[in-house]
């Protein structure tokens, strides 16, 4: 089902209709020239549903094709290895025995293409087909790209495919000139002509012939395509225009668009397939915090809590091994695509932490602990880094000829009965309660419509369509007893699952995803007051500093890998970090500072922000480019403009800049945030649902805790909903911790928290930056809290109840003006 959907979205015949390949010419037709920019503009101004762009769809198709490759390879015999055998990426190594003469993306391939005057063909998935390989090797320099290693390459040429074909997806193939301009592209190509559609061999031969006979025309076409993409990607904003960040109409419209797409029965913001989309939760929780007692606020909260609870009860949640799958193929969170991604665990950890703080419902805290247990146990390197993913497919039994999706996770009815046996609590058989609670059926509980490859026949995906309460009523017992029984059953089934062949774990350690996971552990540690979680975040941050950070030039690398001996290894040519690597890690470090109160993390965050500004900031048009400025292989430095499976780097950067501006008294950073909102203003005004994370940052910007010298001249800085909370006292003091407990129990998005223990203490950096910190002192030897808002700070309070009253919106007895001499 998934595969056919993507193929239809990028129908191969569209390529040939627009590029006139069928008539023997690879020129860009007049129709294409006239409409190319319109295609791209439409793409820019349309909120594509997550399935279209989701990385997981590509993984799904690659998984299906890999099965075909495995089958064909078993009959054709093993091939000698190609250059990919020298790489570390599991994706590239998977193709190291292809008969295709693959190169990794890099200068060696570019140099050979120019020397031999051959086109590049970048193919995301190739068949084990000797005839196809022969044509490719004869006429092309063949480059394979791991899109997780090089997201900038993927995004650039995906934009071309989406614009020229009308849709995109993975696997993706793009034909380039020796100087890297795109000529043609598409997604899945069959090896041979069939059903009136050209096969890959026909495409290859046609393009090779036209390259030989009409090279000048083709080169002009490639340059024209690139120029159109470049013009569309440029956003006009000169330094003289000033900052014109959009106003409240943006978040009102974003809420309206999310409300219209919300599915009331099972939650979520689509029908099927259904994705978690944590950026939506971040925005909605933020909106709720603005007006908790209004109907609108209640609606925002309800959409979040209902969706998260349905997901947690659903089959997308692995009730035995913990963690969450990438998405569900149905609209009930029942049948997942079983792959588990680190970035989903990271973002959902934050969502469930927020849900717990808002609701005080232990249900959400339990799910949060479940996610972190899975990541700690199954996606962690012993030195501290986090692995990227766990595959969906595995062998159903030892010695099986082929892998199947979900084989590690699903259960047959008789298995459940046999494994859980005759165990009982009072008059309740554990087996019966488990079968009822998780909707286990004798013939399986998977609808054939959600199982197009017949891999889940007579299998059960554990899913609860009720609740703990419903199950307790059914068996006339308590919720606590239900949870206790289910816990015992989970432990038994977990041991049984460990006997099965396990899915492959992608041991790629990606800096950006690790940054997100640092945030997850740090926030969980703070709200649950769990030092072990904070220590795990610290371990990961130290791992990045040691293995993915160059202390000398202050730059990040994109990723590293676990070697065969468990040691950390790099790619054959180290890949420099991208915008997301810096932005996501900076967010993680800011969250880690607030949970650990160790100012060293804040200091490193500032260093990385300065480097990010040097490498990625668009000094002409504002905003951040995705790729660094010194990479000559990227012909267009694009700016991601959608919060999808991961938030875009500019969205996260806007948050980071505002937080750092407050912590470090750096109003130049706040100005950069304003220019991000200005450069993305059209996108935010027209379709803010495409950028919920940035819309949340815009809320933060307009209601920022930053103090200004002249409120009347400061656009939007009302300070009504977000505050600085400073506590003067030793962090280890029990009274300081009591004040911190009040803060951790309140949901205040964007809240700036610092503990100031004197100029010689752990917060020395803050004292050096803010003269006003010197005036924040304990009161009569007791730690004191200061809440700053509306350009004034409250009188210090030492009693937790007084601090709670202030944070809950009750005005303190009086306020003292905040010294603004060192502010904006």
PDB file of N, CA and C in Angstrom, residues 82-90 92-93 96 103-105 144 149 561 570-573 575:
ATOM      1  N   UNK A  82      32.067  -3.090  -4.386  1.00  0.00           N
ATOM      2  CA  UNK A  82      32.413  -1.825  -5.024  1.00  0.00           C
ATOM      3  C   UNK A  82      32.931  -0.855  -3.961  1.00  0.00           C
ATOM      4  N   UNK A  83      33.065   0.414  -4.316  1.00  0.00           N
ATOM      5  CA  UNK A  83      33.666   1.386  -3.406  1.00  0.00           C
ATOM      6  C   UNK A  83      32.877   1.584  -2.120  1.00  0.00           C
ATOM      7  N   UNK A  84      31.605   1.238  -2.145  1.00  0.00           N
ATOM      8  CA  UNK A  84      30.794   1.440  -0.946  1.00  0.00           C
ATOM      9  C   UNK A  84      31.235   0.541   0.200  1.00  0.00           C
ATOM     10  N   UNK A  85      32.006  -0.484  -0.102  1.00  0.00           N
ATOM     11  CA  UNK A  85      32.500  -1.379   0.947  1.00  0.00           C
ATOM     12  C   UNK A  85      33.413  -0.644   1.929  1.00  0.00           C
ATOM     13  N   UNK A  86      33.933   0.501   1.514  1.00  0.00           N
ATOM     14  CA  UNK A  86      34.817   1.282   2.375  1.00  0.00           C
ATOM     15  C   UNK A  86      34.063   2.255   3.270  1.00  0.00           C
ATOM     16  N   UNK A  87      32.737   2.349   3.085  1.00  0.00           N
ATOM     17  CA  UNK A  87      31.935   3.290   3.862  1.00  0.00           C
ATOM     18  C   UNK A  87      31.511   2.676   5.201  1.00  0.00           C
ATOM     19  N   UNK A  88      30.969   3.517   6.071  1.00  0.00           N
ATOM     20  CA  UNK A  88      30.489   3.069   7.384  1.00  0.00           C
ATOM     21  C   UNK A  88      28.964   3.034   7.466  1.00  0.00           C
ATOM     22  N   UNK A  89      28.297   3.757   6.585  1.00  0.00           N
ATOM     23  CA  UNK A  89      26.846   3.819   6.609  1.00  0.00           C
ATOM     24  C   UNK A  89      26.237   2.459   6.308  1.00  0.00           C
ATOM     25  N   UNK A  90      25.355   1.931   7.180  1.00  0.00           N
ATOM     26  CA  UNK A  90      24.694   0.658   6.879  1.00  0.00           C
ATOM     27  C   UNK A  90      23.926   0.704   5.569  1.00  0.00           C
ATOM     28  N   UNK A  92      24.697   2.436   2.817  1.00  0.00           N
ATOM     29  CA  UNK A  92      25.635   2.306   1.708  1.00  0.00           C
ATOM     30  C   UNK A  92      26.250   0.909   1.673  1.00  0.00           C
ATOM     31  N   UNK A  93      26.566   0.365   2.833  1.00  0.00           N
ATOM     32  CA  UNK A  93      27.151  -0.979   2.869  1.00  0.00           C
ATOM     33  C   UNK A  93      26.194  -2.026   2.320  1.00  0.00           C
ATOM     34  N   UNK A  96      27.090  -2.569  -1.225  1.00  0.00           N
ATOM     35  CA  UNK A  96      28.510  -2.735  -1.538  1.00  0.00           C
ATOM     36  C   UNK A  96      28.779  -3.903  -2.482  1.00  0.00           C
ATOM     37  N   UNK A 103      29.846   4.984  -6.450  1.00  0.00           N
ATOM     38  CA  UNK A 103      30.705   5.894  -5.697  1.00  0.00           C
ATOM     39  C   UNK A 103      29.876   6.473  -4.550  1.00  0.00           C
ATOM     40  N   UNK A 104      30.499   6.787  -3.420  1.00  0.00           N
ATOM     41  CA  UNK A 104      29.812   7.643  -2.456  1.00  0.00           C
ATOM     42  C   UNK A 104      29.859   9.089  -2.954  1.00  0.00           C
ATOM     43  N   UNK A 105      28.943   9.908  -2.462  1.00  0.00           N
ATOM     44  CA  UNK A 105      28.936  11.328  -2.831  1.00  0.00           C
ATOM     45  C   UNK A 105      30.255  11.957  -2.401  1.00  0.00           C
ATOM     46  N   UNK A 144      25.764   6.939  -4.928  1.00  0.00           N
ATOM     47  CA  UNK A 144      24.712   6.596  -3.979  1.00  0.00           C
ATOM     48  C   UNK A 144      24.880   7.454  -2.737  1.00  0.00           C
ATOM     49  N   UNK A 149      23.067  10.907   6.135  1.00  0.00           N
ATOM     50  CA  UNK A 149      24.392  11.505   6.202  1.00  0.00           C
ATOM     51  C   UNK A 149      24.425  12.851   5.492  1.00  0.00           C
ATOM     52  N   UNK A 561      29.860   6.329  13.730  1.00  0.00           N
ATOM     53  CA  UNK A 561      29.287   4.985  13.725  1.00  0.00           C
ATOM     54  C   UNK A 561      29.945   4.107  14.777  1.00  0.00           C
ATOM     55  N   UNK A 570      34.479   7.054  12.058  1.00  0.00           N
ATOM     56  CA  UNK A 570      33.931   8.099  11.207  1.00  0.00           C
ATOM     57  C   UNK A 570      33.736   7.569   9.792  1.00  0.00           C
ATOM     58  N   UNK A 571      33.027   8.343   8.968  1.00  0.00           N
ATOM     59  CA  UNK A 571      32.901   8.017   7.557  1.00  0.00           C
ATOM     60  C   UNK A 571      34.257   8.171   6.890  1.00  0.00           C
ATOM     61  N   UNK A 572      34.399   7.647   5.658  1.00  0.00           N
ATOM     62  CA  UNK A 572      35.684   7.710   4.960  1.00  0.00           C
ATOM     63  C   UNK A 572      36.145   9.145   4.783  1.00  0.00           C
ATOM     64  N   UNK A 573      35.219  10.052   4.549  1.00  0.00           N
ATOM     65  CA  UNK A 573      35.516  11.489   4.557  1.00  0.00           C
ATOM     66  C   UNK A 573      34.544  12.126   5.530  1.00  0.00           C
ATOM     67  N   UNK A 575      31.973  14.157   7.462  1.00  0.00           N
ATOM     68  CA  UNK A 575      30.904  15.030   6.978  1.00  0.00           C
ATOM     69  C   UNK A 575      30.659  16.102   8.027  1.00  0.00           C
TER      70      UNK A 575
END
